[in-house]
PDB file of C-alpha atoms in Angstrom:
ATOM      1  CA  UNK W  17     296.495  53.726 241.813  1.00 59.00           C
ATOM      2  CA  UNK W  18     298.943  52.111 244.516  1.00 58.00           C
ATOM      3  CA  UNK W  19     302.703  53.655 244.294  1.00 50.00           C
ATOM      4  CA  UNK W  20     304.571  51.888 241.814  1.00 50.00           C
ATOM      5  CA  UNK W  21     301.868  50.286 239.796  1.00 72.00           C
ATOM      6  CA  UNK W  22     302.051  50.898 236.303  1.00 91.00           C
ATOM      7  CA  UNK W  23     298.784  49.340 235.583  1.00 96.00           C
ATOM      8  CA  UNK W  24     295.491  48.765 237.725  1.00 97.00           C
ATOM      9  CA  UNK W  25     293.128  46.595 235.199  1.00 98.00           C
ATOM     10  CA  UNK W  26     289.724  46.536 236.837  1.00 98.00           C
ATOM     11  CA  UNK W  27     287.736  43.645 234.740  1.00 99.00           C
ATOM     12  CA  UNK W  28     283.938  44.106 235.301  1.00 99.00           C
ATOM     13  CA  UNK W  29     282.656  40.607 234.609  1.00 97.00           C
ATOM     14  CA  UNK W  30     278.874  41.564 235.137  1.00 92.00           C
ATOM     15  CA  UNK W  31     277.065  39.385 235.003  1.00 95.00           C
ATOM     16  CA  UNK W  32     273.556  39.832 233.376  1.00 92.00           C
ATOM     17  CA  UNK W  33     271.050  41.990 234.784  1.00 92.00           C
ATOM     18  CA  UNK W  34     272.984  43.782 237.640  1.00 95.00           C
ATOM     19  CA  UNK W  35     272.686  47.184 236.011  1.00 94.00           C
ATOM     20  CA  UNK W  36     275.679  46.252 233.746  1.00 96.00           C
ATOM     21  CA  UNK W  37     273.904  48.766 230.821  1.00 94.00           C
ATOM     22  CA  UNK W  38     274.471  51.683 233.822  1.00 95.00           C
ATOM     23  CA  UNK W  39     277.512  50.823 234.898  1.00 97.00           C
ATOM     24  CA  UNK W  40     278.617  50.858 231.240  1.00 97.00           C
ATOM     25  CA  UNK W  41     276.652  53.952 230.414  1.00 96.00           C
ATOM     26  CA  UNK W  42     278.791  55.728 233.614  1.00 96.00           C
ATOM     27  CA  UNK W  43     282.253  54.335 232.103  1.00 97.00           C
ATOM     28  CA  UNK W  44     281.310  55.662 228.479  1.00 97.00           C
ATOM     29  CA  UNK W  45     280.200  59.182 229.574  1.00 95.00           C
ATOM     30  CA  UNK W  46     283.029  59.192 232.082  1.00 95.00           C
ATOM     31  CA  UNK W  47     285.763  58.276 229.988  1.00 96.00           C
ATOM     32  CA  UNK W  48     285.165  61.055 227.037  1.00 94.00           C
ATOM     33  CA  UNK W  49     285.738  63.586 230.668  1.00 93.00           C
ATOM     34  CA  UNK W  50     289.398  65.588 230.078  1.00 89.00           C
ATOM     35  CA  UNK W  51     291.299  63.859 233.081  1.00 89.00           C
ATOM     36  CA  UNK W  52     288.845  61.433 233.924  1.00 92.00           C
ATOM     37  CA  UNK W  53     291.145  59.517 235.644  1.00 95.00           C
ATOM     38  CA  UNK W  54     291.012  56.083 233.750  1.00 97.00           C
ATOM     39  CA  UNK W  55     290.824  54.911 230.237  1.00 97.00           C
ATOM     40  CA  UNK W  56     287.857  52.580 228.873  1.00 98.00           C
ATOM     41  CA  UNK W  57     289.408  51.196 225.713  1.00 98.00           C
ATOM     42  CA  UNK W  58     288.686  48.484 223.265  1.00 97.00           C
ATOM     43  CA  UNK W  59     284.912  49.782 222.210  1.00 97.00           C
ATOM     44  CA  UNK W  60     283.749  48.749 218.823  1.00 96.00           C
ATOM     45  CA  UNK W  61     281.302  50.248 216.757  1.00 95.00           C
ATOM     46  CA  UNK W  62     278.561  52.176 219.320  1.00 96.00           C
ATOM     47  CA  UNK W  63     279.375  49.742 221.926  1.00 97.00           C
ATOM     48  CA  UNK W  64     278.831  51.267 225.738  1.00 97.00           C
ATOM     49  CA  UNK W  65     280.824  48.083 227.102  1.00 97.00           C
ATOM     50  CA  UNK W  66     284.008  45.267 225.461  1.00 98.00           C
ATOM     51  CA  UNK W  67     281.387  43.103 224.051  1.00 97.00           C
ATOM     52  CA  UNK W  68     283.034  42.584 220.611  1.00 97.00           C
ATOM     53  CA  UNK W  69     286.717  42.137 222.686  1.00 97.00           C
ATOM     54  CA  UNK W  70     284.758  39.307 225.028  1.00 97.00           C
ATOM     55  CA  UNK W  71     283.982  37.349 222.270  1.00 97.00           C
ATOM     56  CA  UNK W  72     286.773  37.328 220.804  1.00 97.00           C
ATOM     57  CA  UNK W  73     288.950  36.239 223.419  1.00 97.00           C
ATOM     58  CA  UNK W  74     287.152  33.226 223.925  1.00 96.00           C
ATOM     59  CA  UNK W  75     289.181  32.116 221.125  1.00 96.00           C
ATOM     60  CA  UNK W  76     292.449  34.372 222.012  1.00 95.00           C
ATOM     61  CA  UNK W  77     294.457  32.921 219.554  1.00 95.00           C
ATOM     62  CA  UNK W  78     292.580  34.343 216.414  1.00 95.00           C
ATOM     63  CA  UNK W  79     294.410  37.687 214.487  1.00 96.00           C
ATOM     64  CA  UNK W  80     291.016  40.086 215.502  1.00 94.00           C
ATOM     65  CA  UNK W  81     291.336  38.925 219.200  1.00 96.00           C
ATOM     66  CA  UNK W  82     295.353  39.029 219.365  1.00 96.00           C
ATOM     67  CA  UNK W  83     294.987  42.578 217.489  1.00 96.00           C
ATOM     68  CA  UNK W  84     293.083  43.861 220.371  1.00 97.00           C
ATOM     69  CA  UNK W  85     295.137  42.553 223.049  1.00 96.00           C
ATOM     70  CA  UNK W  86     297.845  44.088 221.422  1.00 97.00           C
ATOM     71  CA  UNK W  87     296.405  47.259 222.480  1.00 96.00           C
ATOM     72  CA  UNK W  88     295.540  46.508 225.994  1.00 96.00           C
ATOM     73  CA  UNK W  89     299.213  45.470 226.342  1.00 96.00           C
ATOM     74  CA  UNK W  90     299.781  49.582 225.638  1.00 96.00           C
ATOM     75  CA  UNK W  91     297.925  51.237 228.588  1.00 96.00           C
ATOM     76  CA  UNK W  92     298.989  52.871 231.693  1.00 94.00           C
ATOM     77  CA  UNK W  93     297.063  53.473 235.037  1.00 96.00           C
ATOM     78  CA  UNK W  94     293.713  52.875 236.029  1.00 97.00           C
ATOM     79  CA  UNK W  95     292.046  50.944 232.960  1.00 98.00           C
ATOM     80  CA  UNK W  96     288.841  49.401 233.070  1.00 99.00           C
ATOM     81  CA  UNK W  97     286.910  46.599 230.941  1.00 99.00           C
ATOM     82  CA  UNK W  98     283.300  45.890 231.600  1.00 98.00           C
ATOM     83  CA  UNK W  99     281.261  43.277 229.406  1.00 98.00           C
ATOM     84  CA  UNK W 100     278.548  40.608 230.744  1.00 96.00           C
ATOM     85  CA  UNK W 101     280.070  38.357 227.747  1.00 96.00           C
ATOM     86  CA  UNK W 102     283.408  38.313 229.958  1.00 97.00           C
ATOM     87  CA  UNK W 103     281.334  35.320 232.264  1.00 94.00           C
ATOM     88  CA  UNK W 104     282.040  33.027 229.000  1.00 93.00           C
ATOM     89  CA  UNK W 105     285.273  33.358 228.817  1.00 96.00           C
ATOM     90  CA  UNK W 106     287.279  30.233 228.712  1.00 96.00           C
ATOM     91  CA  UNK W 107     290.499  29.576 230.421  1.00 97.00           C
ATOM     92  CA  UNK W 108     292.240  30.595 227.657  1.00 97.00           C
ATOM     93  CA  UNK W 109     290.537  34.103 227.428  1.00 97.00           C
ATOM     94  CA  UNK W 110     291.032  34.975 231.048  1.00 98.00           C
ATOM     95  CA  UNK W 111     294.510  33.671 230.805  1.00 97.00           C
ATOM     96  CA  UNK W 112     295.204  35.894 227.295  1.00 97.00           C
ATOM     97  CA  UNK W 113     294.301  38.527 229.751  1.00 96.00           C
ATOM     98  CA  UNK W 114     296.961  38.118 232.415  1.00 97.00           C
ATOM     99  CA  UNK W 115     299.576  37.584 229.908  1.00 96.00           C
ATOM    100  CA  UNK W 116     299.027  40.671 228.272  1.00 95.00           C
ATOM    101  CA  UNK W 117     299.794  42.715 231.572  1.00 94.00           C
ATOM    102  CA  UNK W 118     301.148  40.223 233.618  1.00 95.00           C
ATOM    103  CA  UNK W 119     302.666  43.124 235.991  1.00 94.00           C
ATOM    104  CA  UNK W 120     299.469  44.580 236.439  1.00 96.00           C
ATOM    105  CA  UNK W 121     297.535  44.609 239.430  1.00 96.00           C
ATOM    106  CA  UNK W 122     293.828  43.272 238.797  1.00 98.00           C
ATOM    107  CA  UNK W 123     290.070  43.816 240.449  1.00 98.00           C
ATOM    108  CA  UNK W 124     287.491  41.439 238.950  1.00 99.00           C
ATOM    109  CA  UNK W 125     284.203  42.961 240.095  1.00 99.00           C
ATOM    110  CA  UNK W 126     281.287  40.811 240.310  1.00 98.00           C
ATOM    111  CA  UNK W 127     277.464  41.560 241.143  1.00 98.00           C
ATOM    112  CA  UNK W 128     275.687  39.356 243.201  1.00 97.00           C
ATOM    113  CA  UNK W 129     271.805  39.199 242.898  1.00 96.00           C
ATOM    114  CA  UNK W 130     269.516  37.472 244.997  1.00 95.00           C
ATOM    115  CA  UNK W 131     268.252  34.154 243.365  1.00 93.00           C
ATOM    116  CA  UNK W 132     264.657  34.977 243.905  1.00 94.00           C
ATOM    117  CA  UNK W 133     264.446  38.304 242.031  1.00 93.00           C
ATOM    118  CA  UNK W 134     266.902  37.331 239.380  1.00 93.00           C
ATOM    119  CA  UNK W 135     265.105  34.680 238.471  1.00 94.00           C
ATOM    120  CA  UNK W 136     261.834  36.207 237.090  1.00 94.00           C
ATOM    121  CA  UNK W 137     264.092  39.088 235.950  1.00 94.00           C
ATOM    122  CA  UNK W 138     266.646  36.483 233.428  1.00 94.00           C
ATOM    123  CA  UNK W 139     263.069  34.832 232.450  1.00 96.00           C
ATOM    124  CA  UNK W 140     261.924  38.241 231.130  1.00 95.00           C
ATOM    125  CA  UNK W 141     264.837  38.933 229.321  1.00 93.00           C
ATOM    126  CA  UNK W 142     265.066  35.502 227.459  1.00 95.00           C
ATOM    127  CA  UNK W 143     261.428  36.580 226.087  1.00 97.00           C
ATOM    128  CA  UNK W 144     262.171  39.736 225.027  1.00 94.00           C
ATOM    129  CA  UNK W 145     265.054  37.761 223.140  1.00 93.00           C
ATOM    130  CA  UNK W 146     261.937  35.814 221.530  1.00 96.00           C
ATOM    131  CA  UNK W 147     261.640  32.599 224.196  1.00 97.00           C
ATOM    132  CA  UNK W 148     258.770  30.901 224.331  1.00 98.00           C
ATOM    133  CA  UNK W 149     259.187  29.257 227.763  1.00 98.00           C
ATOM    134  CA  UNK W 150     256.204  30.271 230.268  1.00 98.00           C
ATOM    135  CA  UNK W 151     257.657  31.301 233.561  1.00 98.00           C
ATOM    136  CA  UNK W 152     256.822  28.087 235.580  1.00 98.00           C
ATOM    137  CA  UNK W 153     258.394  26.187 233.196  1.00 97.00           C
ATOM    138  CA  UNK W 154     261.502  28.305 233.285  1.00 96.00           C
ATOM    139  CA  UNK W 155     261.576  28.508 237.082  1.00 95.00           C
ATOM    140  CA  UNK W 156     261.063  24.909 238.232  1.00 93.00           C
ATOM    141  CA  UNK W 157     263.554  23.533 235.266  1.00 93.00           C
ATOM    142  CA  UNK W 158     266.003  26.051 237.484  1.00 92.00           C
ATOM    143  CA  UNK W 159     265.216  24.689 240.549  1.00 90.00           C
ATOM    144  CA  UNK W 160     265.764  21.502 239.100  1.00 91.00           C
ATOM    145  CA  UNK W 161     268.799  21.416 237.611  1.00 90.00           C
ATOM    146  CA  UNK W 162     270.880  25.177 237.979  1.00 88.00           C
ATOM    147  CA  UNK W 163     273.543  24.741 236.388  1.00 83.00           C
ATOM    148  CA  UNK W 164     271.518  25.112 233.422  1.00 81.00           C
ATOM    149  CA  UNK W 165     271.725  29.196 233.748  1.00 85.00           C
ATOM    150  CA  UNK W 166     275.370  30.583 234.279  1.00 83.00           C
ATOM    151  CA  UNK W 167     273.858  33.268 236.772  1.00 87.00           C
ATOM    152  CA  UNK W 168     273.139  30.284 239.134  1.00 89.00           C
ATOM    153  CA  UNK W 169     276.713  28.992 239.016  1.00 86.00           C
ATOM    154  CA  UNK W 170     278.844  32.078 240.668  1.00 92.00           C
ATOM    155  CA  UNK W 171     281.430  29.946 242.127  1.00 93.00           C
ATOM    156  CA  UNK W 172     282.451  28.184 238.469  1.00 92.00           C
ATOM    157  CA  UNK W 173     283.097  31.832 237.025  1.00 94.00           C
ATOM    158  CA  UNK W 174     284.710  32.962 240.602  1.00 97.00           C
ATOM    159  CA  UNK W 175     287.065  30.257 240.405  1.00 97.00           C
ATOM    160  CA  UNK W 176     288.300  30.675 237.022  1.00 97.00           C
ATOM    161  CA  UNK W 177     289.033  34.032 237.417  1.00 98.00           C
ATOM    162  CA  UNK W 178     290.549  33.192 240.621  1.00 98.00           C
ATOM    163  CA  UNK W 179     292.921  30.370 239.101  1.00 98.00           C
ATOM    164  CA  UNK W 180     294.465  33.023 236.998  1.00 98.00           C
ATOM    165  CA  UNK W 181     294.246  36.638 239.535  1.00 98.00           C
ATOM    166  CA  UNK W 182     294.190  34.950 242.899  1.00 98.00           C
ATOM    167  CA  UNK W 183     291.472  34.973 245.317  1.00 97.00           C
ATOM    168  CA  UNK W 184     292.087  38.298 246.570  1.00 98.00           C
ATOM    169  CA  UNK W 185     291.742  40.015 243.110  1.00 98.00           C
ATOM    170  CA  UNK W 186     287.906  38.969 243.557  1.00 99.00           C
ATOM    171  CA  UNK W 187     285.267  41.775 244.482  1.00 99.00           C
ATOM    172  CA  UNK W 188     281.833  40.437 245.218  1.00 98.00           C
ATOM    173  CA  UNK W 189     279.067  43.080 245.389  1.00 98.00           C
ATOM    174  CA  UNK W 190     275.190  42.436 246.719  1.00 97.00           C
ATOM    175  CA  UNK W 191     273.420  43.938 243.806  1.00 97.00           C
ATOM    176  CA  UNK W 192     270.635  44.123 246.018  1.00 95.00           C
ATOM    177  CA  UNK W 193     271.900  46.297 248.731  1.00 95.00           C
ATOM    178  CA  UNK W 194     273.143  49.339 246.244  1.00 95.00           C
ATOM    179  CA  UNK W 195     270.734  51.793 245.313  1.00 92.00           C
ATOM    180  CA  UNK W 196     272.651  53.155 242.289  1.00 94.00           C
ATOM    181  CA  UNK W 197     275.314  50.565 240.570  1.00 96.00           C
ATOM    182  CA  UNK W 198     276.571  52.822 238.331  1.00 96.00           C
ATOM    183  CA  UNK W 199     277.449  55.912 241.558  1.00 95.00           C
ATOM    184  CA  UNK W 200     278.800  52.753 243.901  1.00 97.00           C
ATOM    185  CA  UNK W 201     280.828  51.380 241.152  1.00 98.00           C
ATOM    186  CA  UNK W 202     282.471  54.829 240.519  1.00 97.00           C
ATOM    187  CA  UNK W 203     283.172  55.232 244.056  1.00 96.00           C
ATOM    188  CA  UNK W 204     284.169  51.846 244.864  1.00 97.00           C
ATOM    189  CA  UNK W 205     286.159  51.088 242.107  1.00 98.00           C
ATOM    190  CA  UNK W 206     287.309  54.533 240.530  1.00 96.00           C
ATOM    191  CA  UNK W 207     287.183  56.914 243.241  1.00 95.00           C
ATOM    192  CA  UNK W 208     284.986  58.982 241.412  1.00 94.00           C
ATOM    193  CA  UNK W 209     282.042  61.220 243.453  1.00 90.00           C
ATOM    194  CA  UNK W 210     279.420  61.290 240.268  1.00 86.00           C
ATOM    195  CA  UNK W 211     277.595  64.582 240.780  1.00 78.00           C
ATOM    196  CA  UNK W 212     274.181  64.210 242.372  1.00 66.00           C
ATOM    197  CA  UNK W 213     272.372  65.184 238.965  1.00 62.00           C
ATOM    198  CA  UNK W 214     273.561  61.816 237.390  1.00 60.00           C
ATOM    199  CA  UNK W 215     270.796  59.784 236.736  1.00 55.00           C
ATOM    200  CA  UNK W 216     270.801  55.742 236.840  1.00 57.00           C
ATOM    201  CA  UNK W 217     269.919  53.772 233.344  1.00 61.00           C
ATOM    202  CA  UNK W 218     268.142  50.378 233.464  1.00 61.00           C
ATOM    203  CA  UNK W 219     267.089  48.348 230.670  1.00 65.00           C
ATOM    204  CA  UNK W 220     263.236  48.376 230.432  1.00 68.00           C
ATOM    205  CA  UNK W 221     261.568  45.671 231.962  1.00 74.00           C
ATOM    206  CA  UNK W 222     258.098  44.957 231.841  1.00 89.00           C
ATOM    207  CA  UNK W 223     255.104  42.778 233.885  1.00 95.00           C
ATOM    208  CA  UNK W 224     253.728  39.801 233.888  1.00 97.00           C
ATOM    209  CA  UNK W 225     250.873  40.755 231.036  1.00 98.00           C
ATOM    210  CA  UNK W 226     253.549  42.243 229.169  1.00 98.00           C
ATOM    211  CA  UNK W 227     255.464  39.203 229.069  1.00 98.00           C
ATOM    212  CA  UNK W 228     252.375  36.445 228.227  1.00 98.00           C
ATOM    213  CA  UNK W 229     252.136  39.216 225.573  1.00 98.00           C
ATOM    214  CA  UNK W 230     255.579  39.416 224.083  1.00 98.00           C
ATOM    215  CA  UNK W 231     255.795  35.641 224.456  1.00 98.00           C
ATOM    216  CA  UNK W 232     252.470  34.939 222.608  1.00 98.00           C
ATOM    217  CA  UNK W 233     253.911  37.110 219.392  1.00 98.00           C
ATOM    218  CA  UNK W 234     257.041  35.315 219.771  1.00 97.00           C
ATOM    219  CA  UNK W 235     255.275  31.760 219.085  1.00 97.00           C
ATOM    220  CA  UNK W 236     253.729  33.278 216.111  1.00 96.00           C
ATOM    221  CA  UNK W 237     256.948  34.111 214.346  1.00 95.00           C
ATOM    222  CA  UNK W 238     256.797  38.373 215.730  1.00 96.00           C
ATOM    223  CA  UNK W 239     259.117  39.839 217.753  1.00 96.00           C
ATOM    224  CA  UNK W 240     257.584  40.239 221.006  1.00 97.00           C
ATOM    225  CA  UNK W 241     259.592  43.080 222.442  1.00 95.00           C
ATOM    226  CA  UNK W 242     259.573  44.825 219.015  1.00 96.00           C
ATOM    227  CA  UNK W 243     255.335  44.620 218.873  1.00 97.00           C
ATOM    228  CA  UNK W 244     255.315  46.126 222.194  1.00 97.00           C
ATOM    229  CA  UNK W 245     256.896  49.652 221.420  1.00 95.00           C
ATOM    230  CA  UNK W 246     254.280  49.632 218.515  1.00 96.00           C
ATOM    231  CA  UNK W 247     251.844  52.756 218.538  1.00 94.00           C
ATOM    232  CA  UNK W 248     248.201  51.823 220.437  1.00 96.00           C
ATOM    233  CA  UNK W 249     250.143  48.749 222.215  1.00 97.00           C
ATOM    234  CA  UNK W 250     248.623  50.015 225.201  1.00 96.00           C
ATOM    235  CA  UNK W 251     245.181  49.358 223.957  1.00 96.00           C
ATOM    236  CA  UNK W 252     245.615  45.873 222.784  1.00 97.00           C
ATOM    237  CA  UNK W 253     247.239  45.261 226.542  1.00 97.00           C
ATOM    238  CA  UNK W 254     244.391  46.757 228.162  1.00 97.00           C
ATOM    239  CA  UNK W 255     242.240  44.249 226.169  1.00 97.00           C
ATOM    240  CA  UNK W 256     244.443  41.719 227.147  1.00 98.00           C
ATOM    241  CA  UNK W 257     244.767  42.313 230.661  1.00 98.00           C
ATOM    242  CA  UNK W 258     240.678  42.255 230.968  1.00 97.00           C
ATOM    243  CA  UNK W 259     240.504  38.827 228.915  1.00 96.00           C
ATOM    244  CA  UNK W 260     243.389  37.390 230.512  1.00 97.00           C
ATOM    245  CA  UNK W 261     242.538  38.509 234.446  1.00 97.00           C
ATOM    246  CA  UNK W 262     240.615  35.340 235.477  1.00 98.00           C
ATOM    247  CA  UNK W 263     243.988  33.333 234.140  1.00 98.00           C
ATOM    248  CA  UNK W 264     246.284  35.115 236.700  1.00 98.00           C
ATOM    249  CA  UNK W 265     247.710  32.337 238.472  1.00 98.00           C
ATOM    250  CA  UNK W 266     250.566  32.483 241.655  1.00 98.00           C
ATOM    251  CA  UNK W 267     253.541  30.216 242.833  1.00 97.00           C
ATOM    252  CA  UNK W 268     256.058  30.738 245.233  1.00 96.00           C
ATOM    253  CA  UNK W 269     259.700  29.848 246.261  1.00 95.00           C
ATOM    254  CA  UNK W 270     262.077  30.513 248.497  1.00 95.00           C
ATOM    255  CA  UNK W 271     265.388  29.344 250.002  1.00 93.00           C
ATOM    256  CA  UNK W 272     264.073  25.902 251.988  1.00 90.00           C
ATOM    257  CA  UNK W 273     264.626  24.318 248.349  1.00 79.00           C
ATOM    258  CA  UNK W 274     267.818  22.729 248.355  1.00 80.00           C
ATOM    259  CA  UNK W 275     269.336  23.722 245.098  1.00 86.00           C
ATOM    260  CA  UNK W 276     269.399  27.486 246.167  1.00 91.00           C
ATOM    261  CA  UNK W 277     270.143  27.280 249.763  1.00 92.00           C
ATOM    262  CA  UNK W 278     272.936  25.153 248.140  1.00 91.00           C
ATOM    263  CA  UNK W 279     274.105  27.958 246.184  1.00 92.00           C
ATOM    264  CA  UNK W 280     274.168  30.459 249.007  1.00 94.00           C
ATOM    265  CA  UNK W 281     275.812  28.190 251.264  1.00 94.00           C
ATOM    266  CA  UNK W 282     278.529  27.735 248.943  1.00 93.00           C
ATOM    267  CA  UNK W 283     278.941  31.325 248.317  1.00 95.00           C
ATOM    268  CA  UNK W 284     278.981  32.080 251.775  1.00 96.00           C
ATOM    269  CA  UNK W 285     281.724  29.475 252.454  1.00 96.00           C
ATOM    270  CA  UNK W 286     284.106  29.915 249.076  1.00 96.00           C
ATOM    271  CA  UNK W 287     283.741  33.366 248.792  1.00 98.00           C
ATOM    272  CA  UNK W 288     282.180  35.027 251.945  1.00 97.00           C
ATOM    273  CA  UNK W 289     285.540  36.714 252.570  1.00 97.00           C
ATOM    274  CA  UNK W 290     285.396  38.635 249.538  1.00 98.00           C
ATOM    275  CA  UNK W 291     282.081  39.905 249.587  1.00 98.00           C
ATOM    276  CA  UNK W 292     281.748  43.813 250.532  1.00 97.00           C
ATOM    277  CA  UNK W 293     280.416  44.223 253.567  1.00 93.00           C
ATOM    278  CA  UNK W 294     279.621  40.937 254.331  1.00 96.00           C
ATOM    279  CA  UNK W 295     280.214  39.636 258.107  1.00 92.00           C
ATOM    280  CA  UNK W 296     277.999  36.479 258.569  1.00 92.00           C
ATOM    281  CA  UNK W 297     274.328  35.144 258.607  1.00 93.00           C
ATOM    282  CA  UNK W 298     272.205  34.996 255.460  1.00 94.00           C
ATOM    283  CA  UNK W 299     273.251  36.281 252.396  1.00 95.00           C
ATOM    284  CA  UNK W 300     270.119  37.052 250.677  1.00 95.00           C
ATOM    285  CA  UNK W 301     267.364  39.215 252.935  1.00 92.00           C
ATOM    286  CA  UNK W 302     264.179  38.270 251.040  1.00 93.00           C
ATOM    287  CA  UNK W 303     263.634  34.043 251.583  1.00 95.00           C
ATOM    288  CA  UNK W 304     260.424  33.984 249.468  1.00 96.00           C
ATOM    289  CA  UNK W 305     258.772  35.411 246.537  1.00 96.00           C
ATOM    290  CA  UNK W 306     255.563  35.457 245.273  1.00 98.00           C
ATOM    291  CA  UNK W 307     255.413  34.953 241.280  1.00 98.00           C
ATOM    292  CA  UNK W 308     252.582  35.928 238.940  1.00 98.00           C
ATOM    293  CA  UNK W 309     251.753  35.050 235.250  1.00 98.00           C
ATOM    294  CA  UNK W 310     249.011  34.596 233.031  1.00 98.00           C
ATOM    295  CA  UNK W 311     247.994  30.837 232.488  1.00 98.00           C
ATOM    296  CA  UNK W 312     248.150  29.655 228.599  1.00 98.00           C
ATOM    297  CA  UNK W 313     244.954  28.426 228.480  1.00 98.00           C
ATOM    298  CA  UNK W 314     243.547  32.002 228.081  1.00 98.00           C
ATOM    299  CA  UNK W 315     244.613  31.698 224.004  1.00 98.00           C
ATOM    300  CA  UNK W 316     242.299  28.925 224.327  1.00 97.00           C
ATOM    301  CA  UNK W 317     239.628  30.129 226.135  1.00 98.00           C
ATOM    302  CA  UNK W 318     239.854  33.425 223.478  1.00 97.00           C
ATOM    303  CA  UNK W 319     240.364  32.425 220.025  1.00 96.00           C
ATOM    304  CA  UNK W 320     239.496  35.927 218.679  1.00 96.00           C
ATOM    305  CA  UNK W 321     241.616  37.671 220.525  1.00 96.00           C
ATOM    306  CA  UNK W 322     244.473  35.540 218.813  1.00 97.00           C
ATOM    307  CA  UNK W 323     243.167  36.785 215.512  1.00 97.00           C
ATOM    308  CA  UNK W 324     243.171  40.376 216.804  1.00 97.00           C
ATOM    309  CA  UNK W 325     246.711  40.359 218.180  1.00 97.00           C
ATOM    310  CA  UNK W 326     248.252  38.658 215.181  1.00 97.00           C
ATOM    311  CA  UNK W 327     246.656  41.415 213.092  1.00 97.00           C
ATOM    312  CA  UNK W 328     248.063  43.858 215.232  1.00 98.00           C
ATOM    313  CA  UNK W 329     251.418  42.775 214.727  1.00 97.00           C
ATOM    314  CA  UNK W 330     251.291  42.461 210.934  1.00 96.00           C
ATOM    315  CA  UNK W 331     249.857  45.985 210.845  1.00 96.00           C
ATOM    316  CA  UNK W 332     253.055  46.761 212.782  1.00 96.00           C
ATOM    317  CA  UNK W 333     255.567  45.167 210.696  1.00 92.00           C
ATOM    318  CA  UNK W 334     258.042  48.014 211.414  1.00 93.00           C
ATOM    319  CA  UNK W 335     258.108  46.870 214.946  1.00 93.00           C
ATOM    320  CA  UNK W 336     257.083  43.445 215.074  1.00 89.00           C
ATOM    321  CA  UNK W 337     259.980  42.586 212.427  1.00 78.00           C
ATOM    322  CA  UNK W 338     259.339  38.590 211.397  1.00 60.00           C
ATOM    323  CA  UNK W 339     261.937  36.129 212.539  1.00 52.00           C
ATOM    324  CA  UNK W 340     263.636  34.682 209.794  1.00 47.00           C
TER     325      UNK W 340
END
């Protein structure tokens, strides 16, 4: 806190797939300690981030949001809000935050991930949530129309926040250069040194074999990311891996593609001065990436495997949670 400041509001807007869960678990844990040095308000139920508040702020005129904004107006000192849902906040929602604390110093924390690794990670996330799109379909869709994915249009998001809080409020961290985002966030944004034994947390990730199995179960009306948690899943996976090995395919993407190079160039030209530790040159280190996936033709080639995987999901109904 600078001398004379009553409130310093740090708004961590994510986005998705940049260690947000790890950061939020750290914030929740540290905020419960006496004399932690910051407040972490507006959590609902068992939330680790202010997701309910972020969603309600999309309609700031509604009573639910007004009640939460009234609480926010009472904070003092260093206050932190963290939710990936803040990425979707419209201008009216951002304005409501500014109006709630008009005299506060505000910092907007944004983590920029290498686009090539982000694509696969976000595709995996969509499959975990029920998508049936293949990786090539998803990736090339992003190449043709990057704006369909909010993670690929950071300029739009950053301009929205800067229009109400100013460019100087924006702080962009290159996610791929941080070994532990929770410790980095605590140090750089809260001036806290986490103990050496503090462990980073990350959501479980799956490889291309798991993802094709989940995608199959999603298409069959099951909850794919639930089925892979079932007992004996590894036995089914082992058999599928053996049967599908001949259907493994690869493709590559790089920054010579105009869509991705344009995003990188725009970030550098418009926000280079707000990127932590950036002194020119290329923003992303990895310039080309190879992606592996299972060709869906595997299912036509092995119809017995379809029956076996359906039976496995049905036998594990507590995990497969059929969609309604």
